[in-house]
Amino acid sequence: MNCGRGEGFLKEQLLPLATVVTPNIPEAEFITGQKIHDINDLKAAASEIVEKHGARAALVKGGHLEGDAVDYLYDGNTIHTFHSKRFDTTSTHGTGCTYSAAITAYLSKGFPLYEAVNKAKQFVTAAIKHSFPLGAGNGPTNHWGIREERVEQ
């Protein structure tokens, strides 16, 4: 993918301003210029986005890999792992936006980054788990799913 000036702007201007970036695998491949095949590649991408491109933290999401949904957060010091099982649903439209918005919401409430990501992972996992088919194609996640989780506990 050749985005000309846009690619440089993203890497040189936007990433250094970011508190946390949340790329999925194709987005992390674009930023790093490296293919991601496994969890070691996910971790390396998270580290590179912080160390080379200047984001304060990077959460590289592994939802495009096979198996459970495992994400890696590099905060400049430590790689943290966030794990959830995968659900058999096609109602996953908006998961990335939901996840990043939930992280932002928890950060704005004063939670430290690790806790904000952990709570956001629980939120988006519940939204996927309790999703429902709507229309044709990939349906949306259920943002009220977290309430279902609280009822089940």
mmCIF file of C-alpha atoms in Angstrom:
data_model
loop_
_atom_site.group_PDB
_atom_site.id
_atom_site.type_symbol
_atom_site.label_atom_id
_atom_site.label_comp_id
_atom_site.label_asym_id
_atom_site.label_seq_id
_atom_site.Cartn_x
_atom_site.Cartn_y
_atom_site.Cartn_z
ATOM 1 C CA MET A 1 0.000 0.000 0.000
ATOM 2 C CA ASN A 2 1.459 3.345 -0.997
ATOM 3 C CA CYS A 3 -0.197 6.260 0.699
ATOM 4 C CA GLY A 4 2.439 8.837 -0.155
ATOM 5 C CA ARG A 5 2.364 11.754 2.247
ATOM 6 C CA GLY A 6 -0.377 10.186 4.387
ATOM 7 C CA GLU A 7 1.891 7.374 5.523
ATOM 8 C CA GLY A 8 4.624 9.795 6.572
ATOM 9 C CA PHE A 9 2.128 12.029 8.343
ATOM 10 C CA LEU A 10 0.753 9.102 10.342
ATOM 11 C CA LYS A 11 4.166 7.850 11.385
ATOM 12 C CA GLU A 12 5.931 11.172 11.873
ATOM 13 C CA GLN A 13 3.169 13.463 13.137
ATOM 14 C CA LEU A 14 0.250 11.506 14.623
ATOM 15 C CA LEU A 15 1.818 8.498 16.347
ATOM 16 C CA PRO A 16 4.171 10.595 18.516
ATOM 17 C CA LEU A 17 1.125 12.464 19.864
ATOM 18 C CA ALA A 18 -0.811 9.317 20.818
ATOM 19 C CA THR A 19 -1.285 8.149 24.375
ATOM 20 C CA VAL A 20 -2.221 4.714 23.053
ATOM 21 C CA VAL A 21 -2.800 3.372 19.550
ATOM 22 C CA THR A 22 -4.914 0.272 18.927
ATOM 23 C CA PRO A 23 -4.075 -1.183 15.520
ATOM 24 C CA ASN A 24 -5.419 -4.503 14.317
ATOM 25 C CA ILE A 25 -3.046 -6.760 12.390
ATOM 26 C CA PRO A 26 -3.421 -5.142 8.927
ATOM 27 C CA GLU A 27 -3.002 -1.684 10.482
ATOM 28 C CA ALA A 28 0.059 -2.767 12.492
ATOM 29 C CA GLU A 29 1.548 -4.292 9.318
ATOM 30 C CA PHE A 30 1.036 -0.967 7.555
ATOM 31 C CA ILE A 31 2.705 0.993 10.355
ATOM 32 C CA THR A 32 5.670 -1.355 10.777
ATOM 33 C CA GLY A 33 6.063 -2.548 7.199
ATOM 34 C CA GLN A 34 6.325 -6.117 8.543
ATOM 35 C CA LYS A 35 4.002 -9.097 8.102
ATOM 36 C CA ILE A 36 2.413 -10.430 11.264
ATOM 37 C CA HIS A 37 1.995 -14.207 11.398
ATOM 38 C CA ASP A 38 1.958 -15.064 15.108
ATOM 39 C CA ILE A 39 2.026 -13.742 18.659
ATOM 40 C CA ASN A 40 5.745 -12.993 18.556
ATOM 41 C CA ASP A 41 5.124 -10.727 15.573
ATOM 42 C CA LEU A 42 2.283 -9.012 17.474
ATOM 43 C CA LYS A 43 4.589 -8.291 20.402
ATOM 44 C CA ALA A 44 7.345 -7.020 18.119
ATOM 45 C CA ALA A 45 4.893 -4.714 16.330
ATOM 46 C CA ALA A 46 3.645 -3.269 19.629
ATOM 47 C CA SER A 47 7.229 -2.581 20.712
ATOM 48 C CA GLU A 48 8.189 -1.035 17.374
ATOM 49 C CA ILE A 49 5.197 1.299 17.312
ATOM 50 C CA VAL A 50 6.316 2.722 20.651
ATOM 51 C CA GLU A 51 10.094 2.581 20.279
ATOM 52 C CA LYS A 52 10.417 3.606 16.627
ATOM 53 C CA HIS A 53 7.278 5.644 15.949
ATOM 54 C CA GLY A 54 6.864 7.393 19.294
ATOM 55 C CA ALA A 55 3.414 6.417 20.547
ATOM 56 C CA ARG A 56 3.398 6.278 24.347
ATOM 57 C CA ALA A 57 1.720 2.849 24.218
ATOM 58 C CA ALA A 58 0.520 0.399 21.573
ATOM 59 C CA LEU A 59 -2.164 -2.264 21.876
ATOM 60 C CA VAL A 60 -1.835 -4.593 18.886
ATOM 61 C CA LYS A 61 -4.986 -6.658 18.576
ATOM 62 C CA GLY A 62 -4.784 -10.287 17.505
ATOM 63 C CA GLY A 63 -8.378 -10.797 16.430
ATOM 64 C CA HIS A 64 -7.343 -11.625 12.857
ATOM 65 C CA LEU A 65 -5.262 -14.616 13.987
ATOM 66 C CA GLU A 66 -6.698 -18.087 14.554
ATOM 67 C CA GLY A 67 -7.650 -19.227 18.032
ATOM 68 C CA ASP A 68 -8.504 -17.095 21.007
ATOM 69 C CA ALA A 69 -8.465 -13.298 20.778
ATOM 70 C CA VAL A 70 -5.141 -12.253 22.308
ATOM 71 C CA ASP A 71 -3.959 -8.645 22.353
ATOM 72 C CA TYR A 72 -0.590 -7.228 23.384
ATOM 73 C CA LEU A 73 -0.069 -3.873 25.046
ATOM 74 C CA TYR A 74 3.401 -2.373 25.174
ATOM 75 C CA ASP A 75 3.570 0.624 27.503
ATOM 76 C CA GLY A 76 7.223 1.471 26.939
ATOM 77 C CA ASN A 77 8.381 -0.869 29.696
ATOM 78 C CA THR A 78 6.340 -4.056 29.711
ATOM 79 C CA ILE A 79 4.359 -6.194 27.290
ATOM 80 C CA HIS A 80 0.960 -7.015 28.813
ATOM 81 C CA THR A 81 -1.284 -9.772 27.479
ATOM 82 C CA PHE A 82 -5.080 -9.577 27.270
ATOM 83 C CA HIS A 83 -6.814 -12.830 26.445
ATOM 84 C CA SER A 84 -10.385 -13.847 25.700
ATOM 85 C CA LYS A 85 -11.990 -16.775 24.003
ATOM 86 C CA ARG A 86 -13.430 -16.400 20.541
ATOM 87 C CA PHE A 87 -17.192 -16.637 20.041
ATOM 88 C CA ASP A 88 -18.954 -18.180 17.072
ATOM 89 C CA THR A 89 -20.698 -15.095 15.706
ATOM 90 C CA THR A 90 -20.650 -12.905 12.632
ATOM 91 C CA SER A 91 -21.841 -9.923 14.675
ATOM 92 C CA THR A 92 -18.457 -8.325 15.116
ATOM 93 C CA HIS A 93 -18.859 -5.109 13.152
ATOM 94 C CA GLY A 94 -17.354 -2.245 15.123
ATOM 95 C CA THR A 95 -15.263 -4.237 17.564
ATOM 96 C CA GLY A 96 -12.139 -2.134 17.042
ATOM 97 C CA CYS A 97 -14.011 1.135 17.467
ATOM 98 C CA THR A 98 -15.844 -0.209 20.511
ATOM 99 C CA TYR A 99 -12.582 -1.381 22.083
ATOM 100 C CA SER A 100 -10.721 1.892 21.539
ATOM 101 C CA ALA A 101 -13.697 3.976 22.677
ATOM 102 C CA ALA A 102 -13.978 1.896 25.848
ATOM 103 C CA ILE A 103 -10.253 2.372 26.542
ATOM 104 C CA THR A 104 -10.711 6.119 26.103
ATOM 105 C CA ALA A 105 -13.724 6.121 28.423
ATOM 106 C CA TYR A 106 -11.893 4.227 31.164
ATOM 107 C CA LEU A 107 -8.818 6.459 30.820
ATOM 108 C CA SER A 108 -11.051 9.529 31.120
ATOM 109 C CA LYS A 109 -12.463 8.078 34.346
ATOM 110 C CA GLY A 110 -8.927 8.043 35.768
ATOM 111 C CA PHE A 111 -8.016 4.380 35.402
ATOM 112 C CA PRO A 112 -4.335 3.642 34.717
ATOM 113 C CA LEU A 113 -3.632 2.381 31.193
ATOM 114 C CA TYR A 114 -3.368 -1.328 32.081
ATOM 115 C CA GLU A 115 -6.663 -1.269 33.985
ATOM 116 C CA ALA A 116 -8.386 0.775 31.273
ATOM 117 C CA VAL A 117 -7.358 -1.755 28.623
ATOM 118 C CA ASN A 118 -8.319 -4.691 30.839
ATOM 119 C CA LYS A 119 -11.780 -3.262 31.499
ATOM 120 C CA ALA A 120 -12.200 -2.355 27.823
ATOM 121 C CA LYS A 121 -11.252 -5.908 26.811
ATOM 122 C CA GLN A 122 -13.963 -7.235 29.132
ATOM 123 C CA PHE A 123 -16.435 -4.733 27.689
ATOM 124 C CA VAL A 124 -15.759 -5.597 24.034
ATOM 125 C CA THR A 125 -15.688 -9.331 24.793
ATOM 126 C CA ALA A 126 -19.128 -9.072 26.403
ATOM 127 C CA ALA A 127 -20.342 -6.994 23.438
ATOM 128 C CA ILE A 128 -19.281 -9.792 21.076
ATOM 129 C CA LYS A 129 -20.488 -12.634 23.293
ATOM 130 C CA HIS A 130 -23.961 -11.122 23.628
ATOM 131 C CA SER A 131 -24.238 -9.833 20.066
ATOM 132 C CA PHE A 132 -27.234 -10.680 17.954
ATOM 133 C CA PRO A 133 -27.662 -11.022 14.196
ATOM 134 C CA LEU A 134 -29.070 -7.896 12.621
ATOM 135 C CA GLY A 135 -29.470 -7.506 8.875
ATOM 136 C CA ALA A 136 -27.235 -9.179 6.326
ATOM 137 C CA GLY A 137 -23.477 -9.583 6.636
ATOM 138 C CA ASN A 138 -21.555 -8.801 9.787
ATOM 139 C CA GLY A 139 -23.900 -7.451 12.425
ATOM 140 C CA PRO A 140 -22.968 -5.032 15.209
ATOM 141 C CA THR A 141 -21.685 -5.829 18.648
ATOM 142 C CA ASN A 142 -24.044 -5.435 21.597
ATOM 143 C CA HIS A 143 -22.865 -2.515 23.715
ATOM 144 C CA TRP A 144 -25.269 -3.564 26.443
ATOM 145 C CA GLY A 145 -23.578 -6.984 26.655
ATOM 146 C CA ILE A 146 -21.591 -5.971 29.720
ATOM 147 C CA ARG A 147 -24.887 -5.752 31.634
ATOM 148 C CA GLU A 148 -25.619 -9.360 30.659
ATOM 149 C CA GLU A 149 -22.228 -10.345 32.096
ATOM 150 C CA ARG A 150 -23.063 -8.686 35.406
ATOM 151 C CA VAL A 151 -26.397 -10.536 35.585
ATOM 152 C CA GLU A 152 -24.647 -13.887 34.954
ATOM 153 C CA GLN A 153 -22.185 -13.352 37.836
#
